[in-house]
XYZ file of C-alpha atoms in Angstrom:
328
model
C 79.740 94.770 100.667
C 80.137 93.001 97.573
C 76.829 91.944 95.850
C 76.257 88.420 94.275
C 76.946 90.036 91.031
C 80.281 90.782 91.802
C 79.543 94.231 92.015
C 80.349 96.469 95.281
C 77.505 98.375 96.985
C 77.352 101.943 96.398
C 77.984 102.317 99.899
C 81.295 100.410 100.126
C 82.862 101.880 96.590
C 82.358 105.332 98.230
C 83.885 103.795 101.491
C 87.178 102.526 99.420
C 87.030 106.611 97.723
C 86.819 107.741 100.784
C 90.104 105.620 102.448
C 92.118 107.021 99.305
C 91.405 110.385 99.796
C 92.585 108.816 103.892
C 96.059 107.888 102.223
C 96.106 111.292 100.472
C 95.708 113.274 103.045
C 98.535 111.083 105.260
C 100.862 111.318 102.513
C 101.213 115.620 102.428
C 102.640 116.232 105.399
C 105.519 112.941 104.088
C 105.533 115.585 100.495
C 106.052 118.627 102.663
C 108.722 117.020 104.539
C 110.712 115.577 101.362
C 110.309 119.487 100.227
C 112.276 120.449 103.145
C 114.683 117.576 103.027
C 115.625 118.370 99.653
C 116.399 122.230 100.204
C 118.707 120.825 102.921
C 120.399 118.382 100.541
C 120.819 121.024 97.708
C 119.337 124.484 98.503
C 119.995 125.714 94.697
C 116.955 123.055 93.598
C 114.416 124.664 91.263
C 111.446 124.066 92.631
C 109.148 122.963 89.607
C 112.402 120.695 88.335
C 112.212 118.739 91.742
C 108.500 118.295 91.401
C 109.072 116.491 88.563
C 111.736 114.576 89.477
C 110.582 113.204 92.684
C 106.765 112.447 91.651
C 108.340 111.123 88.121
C 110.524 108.809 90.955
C 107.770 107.945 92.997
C 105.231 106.685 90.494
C 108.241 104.516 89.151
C 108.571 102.701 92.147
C 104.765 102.685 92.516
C 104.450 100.704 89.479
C 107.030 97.929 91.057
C 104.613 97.856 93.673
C 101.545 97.530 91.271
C 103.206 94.593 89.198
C 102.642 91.594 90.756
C 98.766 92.361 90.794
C 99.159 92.027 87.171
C 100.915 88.813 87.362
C 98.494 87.827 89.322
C 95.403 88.919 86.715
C 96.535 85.748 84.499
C 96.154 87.604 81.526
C 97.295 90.161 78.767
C 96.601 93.461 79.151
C 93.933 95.152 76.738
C 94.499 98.300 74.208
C 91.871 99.765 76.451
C 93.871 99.142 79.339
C 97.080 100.968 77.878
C 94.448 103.850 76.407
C 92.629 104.897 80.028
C 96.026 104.427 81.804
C 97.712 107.196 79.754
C 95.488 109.784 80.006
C 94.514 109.140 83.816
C 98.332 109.066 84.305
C 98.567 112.257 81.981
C 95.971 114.360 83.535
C 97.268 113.207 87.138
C 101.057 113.828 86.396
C 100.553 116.927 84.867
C 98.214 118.287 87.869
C 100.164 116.409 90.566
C 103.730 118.519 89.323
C 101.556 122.198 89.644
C 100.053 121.371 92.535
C 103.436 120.323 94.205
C 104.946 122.900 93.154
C 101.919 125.556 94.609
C 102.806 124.356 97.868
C 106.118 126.232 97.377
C 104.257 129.666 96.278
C 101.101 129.531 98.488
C 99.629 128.062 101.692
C 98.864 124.404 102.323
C 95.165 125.702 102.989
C 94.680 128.248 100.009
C 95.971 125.224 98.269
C 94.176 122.544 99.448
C 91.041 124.947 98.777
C 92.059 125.469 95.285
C 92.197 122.100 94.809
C 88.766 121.281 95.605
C 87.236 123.621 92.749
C 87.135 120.509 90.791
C 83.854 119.710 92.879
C 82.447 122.113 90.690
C 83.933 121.136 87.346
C 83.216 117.771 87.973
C 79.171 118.141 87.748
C 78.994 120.882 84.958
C 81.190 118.887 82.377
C 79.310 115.884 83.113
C 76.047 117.992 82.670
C 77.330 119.756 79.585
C 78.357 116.140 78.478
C 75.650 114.354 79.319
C 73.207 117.120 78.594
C 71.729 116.925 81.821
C 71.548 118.604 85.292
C 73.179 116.815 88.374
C 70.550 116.630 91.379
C 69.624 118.667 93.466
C 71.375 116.587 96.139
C 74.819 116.523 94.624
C 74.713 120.463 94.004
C 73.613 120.933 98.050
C 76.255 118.696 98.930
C 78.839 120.768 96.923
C 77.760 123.928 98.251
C 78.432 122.398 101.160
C 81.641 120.531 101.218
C 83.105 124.252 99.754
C 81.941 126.105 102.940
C 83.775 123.338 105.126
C 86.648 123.881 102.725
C 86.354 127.366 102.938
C 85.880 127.372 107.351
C 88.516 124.761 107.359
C 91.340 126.354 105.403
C 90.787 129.716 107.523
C 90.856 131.704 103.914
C 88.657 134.709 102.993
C 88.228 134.341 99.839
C 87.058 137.719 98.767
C 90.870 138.844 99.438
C 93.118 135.797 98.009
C 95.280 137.148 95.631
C 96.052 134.970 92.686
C 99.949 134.638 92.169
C 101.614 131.886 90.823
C 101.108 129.013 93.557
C 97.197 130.086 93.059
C 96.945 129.488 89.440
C 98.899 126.777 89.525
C 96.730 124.877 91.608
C 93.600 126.212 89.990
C 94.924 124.438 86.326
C 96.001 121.383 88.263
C 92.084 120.704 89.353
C 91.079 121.454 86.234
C 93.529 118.410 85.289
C 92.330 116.581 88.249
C 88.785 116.452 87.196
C 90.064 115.291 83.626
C 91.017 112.679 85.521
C 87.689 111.797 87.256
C 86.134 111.997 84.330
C 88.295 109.537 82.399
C 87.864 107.278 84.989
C 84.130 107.442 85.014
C 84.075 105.976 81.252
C 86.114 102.882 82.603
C 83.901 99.197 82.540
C 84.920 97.557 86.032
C 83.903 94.239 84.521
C 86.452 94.153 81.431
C 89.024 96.516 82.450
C 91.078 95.516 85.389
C 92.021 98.065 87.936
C 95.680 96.615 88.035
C 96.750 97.090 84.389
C 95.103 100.296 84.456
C 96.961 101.570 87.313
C 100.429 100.149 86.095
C 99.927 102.122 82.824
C 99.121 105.070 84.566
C 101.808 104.999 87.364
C 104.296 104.221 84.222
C 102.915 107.391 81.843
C 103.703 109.658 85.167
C 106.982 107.961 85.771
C 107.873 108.732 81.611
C 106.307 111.793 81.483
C 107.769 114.020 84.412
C 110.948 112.205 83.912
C 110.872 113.941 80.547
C 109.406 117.078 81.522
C 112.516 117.605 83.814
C 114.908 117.178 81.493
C 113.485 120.308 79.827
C 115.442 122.468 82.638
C 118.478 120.875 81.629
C 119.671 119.866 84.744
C 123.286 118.100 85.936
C 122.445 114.285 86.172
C 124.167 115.132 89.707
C 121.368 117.131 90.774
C 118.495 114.379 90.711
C 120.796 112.243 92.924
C 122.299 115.358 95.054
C 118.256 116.065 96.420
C 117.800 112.613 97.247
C 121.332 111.770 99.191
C 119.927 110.819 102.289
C 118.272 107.349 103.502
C 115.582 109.878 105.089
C 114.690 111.443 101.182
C 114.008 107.679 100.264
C 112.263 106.756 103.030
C 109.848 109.577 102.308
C 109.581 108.730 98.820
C 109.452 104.501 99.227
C 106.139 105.032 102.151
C 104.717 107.499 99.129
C 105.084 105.540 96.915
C 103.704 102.483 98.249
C 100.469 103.799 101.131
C 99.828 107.325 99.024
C 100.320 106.195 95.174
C 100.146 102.081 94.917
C 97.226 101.920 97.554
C 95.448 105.065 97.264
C 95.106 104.737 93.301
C 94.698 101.096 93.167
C 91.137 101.622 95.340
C 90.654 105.141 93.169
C 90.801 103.335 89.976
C 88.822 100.029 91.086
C 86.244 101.559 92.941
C 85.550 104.796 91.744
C 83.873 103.766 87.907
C 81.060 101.799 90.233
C 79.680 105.405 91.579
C 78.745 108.832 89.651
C 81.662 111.375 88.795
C 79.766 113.819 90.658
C 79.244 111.765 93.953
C 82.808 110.467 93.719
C 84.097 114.253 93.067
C 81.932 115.423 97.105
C 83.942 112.499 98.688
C 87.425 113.205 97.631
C 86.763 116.689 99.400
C 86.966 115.046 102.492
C 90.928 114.972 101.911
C 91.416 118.541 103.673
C 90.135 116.761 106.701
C 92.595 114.190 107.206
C 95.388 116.622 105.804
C 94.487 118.446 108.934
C 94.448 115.437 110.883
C 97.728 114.141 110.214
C 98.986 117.689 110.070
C 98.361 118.088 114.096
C 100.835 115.404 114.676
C 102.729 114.152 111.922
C 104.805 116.957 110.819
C 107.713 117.265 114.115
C 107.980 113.539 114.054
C 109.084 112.816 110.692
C 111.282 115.839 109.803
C 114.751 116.499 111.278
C 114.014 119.629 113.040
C 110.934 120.252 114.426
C 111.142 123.807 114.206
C 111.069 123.238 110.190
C 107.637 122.439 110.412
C 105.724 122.752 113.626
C 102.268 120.711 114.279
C 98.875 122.330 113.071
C 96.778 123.274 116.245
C 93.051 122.144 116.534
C 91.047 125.141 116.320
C 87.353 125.581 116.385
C 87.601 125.870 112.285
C 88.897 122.527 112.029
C 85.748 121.015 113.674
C 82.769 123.210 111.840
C 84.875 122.724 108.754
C 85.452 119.158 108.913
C 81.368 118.636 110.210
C 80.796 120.115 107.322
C 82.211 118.199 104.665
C 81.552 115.013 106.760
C 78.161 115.751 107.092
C 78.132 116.569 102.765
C 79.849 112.948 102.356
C 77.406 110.966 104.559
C 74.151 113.485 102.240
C 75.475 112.194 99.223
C 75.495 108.619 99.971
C 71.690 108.482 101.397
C 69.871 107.222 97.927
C 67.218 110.035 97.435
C 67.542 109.670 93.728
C 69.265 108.350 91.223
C 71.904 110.368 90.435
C 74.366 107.653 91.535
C 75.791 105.687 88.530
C 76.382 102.088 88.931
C 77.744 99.887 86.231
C 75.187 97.315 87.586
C 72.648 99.040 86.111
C 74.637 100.089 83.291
């Protein structure tokens, strides 16, 4: 798993990717809840002001979590450290507040579709950047992972409209592969992952905390929407499985494998967000009836073969279009 060098195998860093996009997908039906338990604590809540509030909340206590990994680093953290931390934590605040707030103007699945057009933007910046073409390989394996995308959302896409939760989510993966690509210029071997990720949890924590104070709100309203032990429950497991965990492997495993191979793997979120969806939703809310299970439809399994099958493709070394920083 972990060669002599120090340096993972290709093959486990896109196993780590591939567990984060795991948490991500466990931790949507948890946001989807704490979007109905909020409406029930105050039903006047703008939507886009408690998008800010509870991801700026989340990413605070995230960075609690993070903290004692850089204790335990033994050392000072690096300018370069502070540097890639802000802008990951930029791009990702920024595109996680849309993209929350889409959820409340379109469907999980148009969304979740949306979302994934950064498998495209991933390649062609890092082509136009690079001034090269990805491989064959990787641009099969997109094509592919958006059919399962496309099968497993259940969309046609020749008649989605495009209102507000639609280009929301479309600007928030064009954030989200600003993101990828920031994290692509990281060096494993003198940046650590844990200073990296406690700058970045802390720029989304400052930053949406900010932004939400543009809609002027009554101090009473950020504690109003989160007056229940059930609101903080939501937003503690979030915090620590979906933000602490999922971005701690994200941001030490993902600089040890290509943009563009990293990019076909986190498209294998939909899949568990369908996963978790067919259970997870009546157990965790108040009501069931506030949001019923998912049911397991033939879609599901073509689109999730689909984008499994693309995942497992872009792992087989045909080429080398997979960037390792042991080979610089």
């Amino acid at each position: 798993m972990i060669q002599s060098s120090g340096i993972p195998k290709p093959w486990f860093s896109g196993l780590m990717i591939l567990i984060t996009t795991a948490l991500w997908g466990f931790g949507f039906p948890i946001m989807k809840a704490l979007g109905i338990e909020q409406r029930l604590l105050l039903p006047s809540v703008n939507t886009l002001f408690a998008s800010f509030v509870t991801l700026s909340f989340r990413f605070f206590i995230a960075a609690l979590f993070v903290l004692p990994f850089c204790l335990y680093a033994k050392r000072s953290f690096t300018k370069k450290e502070v540097l890639y931390g802000f802008w990951i934590g930029l791009f990702l605040g920024l595109g996680g507040v849309l993209q929350l707030d889409a959820i409340n103007y379109t469907s999980a699945s148009i969304c979740g579709f949306l979302t994934a057009f950064y498998v495209v933007l991933v390649p062609v910046c890092f082509a136009i950047a690079k001034r090269t073409w990805p491989s064959m390989q990787v641009m099969v394996c997109t094509g592919i992972v958006l059919a399962g995308i496309a099968i497993l959302s259940g969309i046609d896409i020749f008649h989605m409209g495009l209102g507000r939760g639609e280009w929301e989510t479309l600007v928030a993966s064009c954030l989200f592969c600003g993101q990828i690509l920031m994290l692509a210029k990281i060096n494993p071997d003198k940046e650590h992952w844990a200073y990296v990720t406690l700058f970045m949890c802390l720029t989304v924590a400052v930053v949406l905390f900010a932004g939400s104070l543009c809609f002027r709100p009554h101090m009473s309203d950020m504690f109003a929407m989160h007056a229940s032990v059930r609101s903080w429950v939501y937003i503690v497991v979030l915090a620590l499985f979906c933000t602490t965990g999922s971005f701690a492997l994200m941001n030490r495993f993902q600089p040890y494998l290509h943009p563009t191979t990293a990019s076909v793997i986190y498209c294998a979120e939909p899949i568990f967000v369908v996963f978790f969806a067919l259970f997870m939703p009546q157990m965790i809310v108040r009501d069931p009836r506030m949001y019923p299970n998912e049911i397991f439809t033939g879609a599901i399994i073509i689109g999730g073969a689909l984008i499994t099958l693309a995942n497992i493709v872009v792992q087989i070394p045909f080429g080398k279009f997979q960037k390792s920083k042991a080979s610089g």
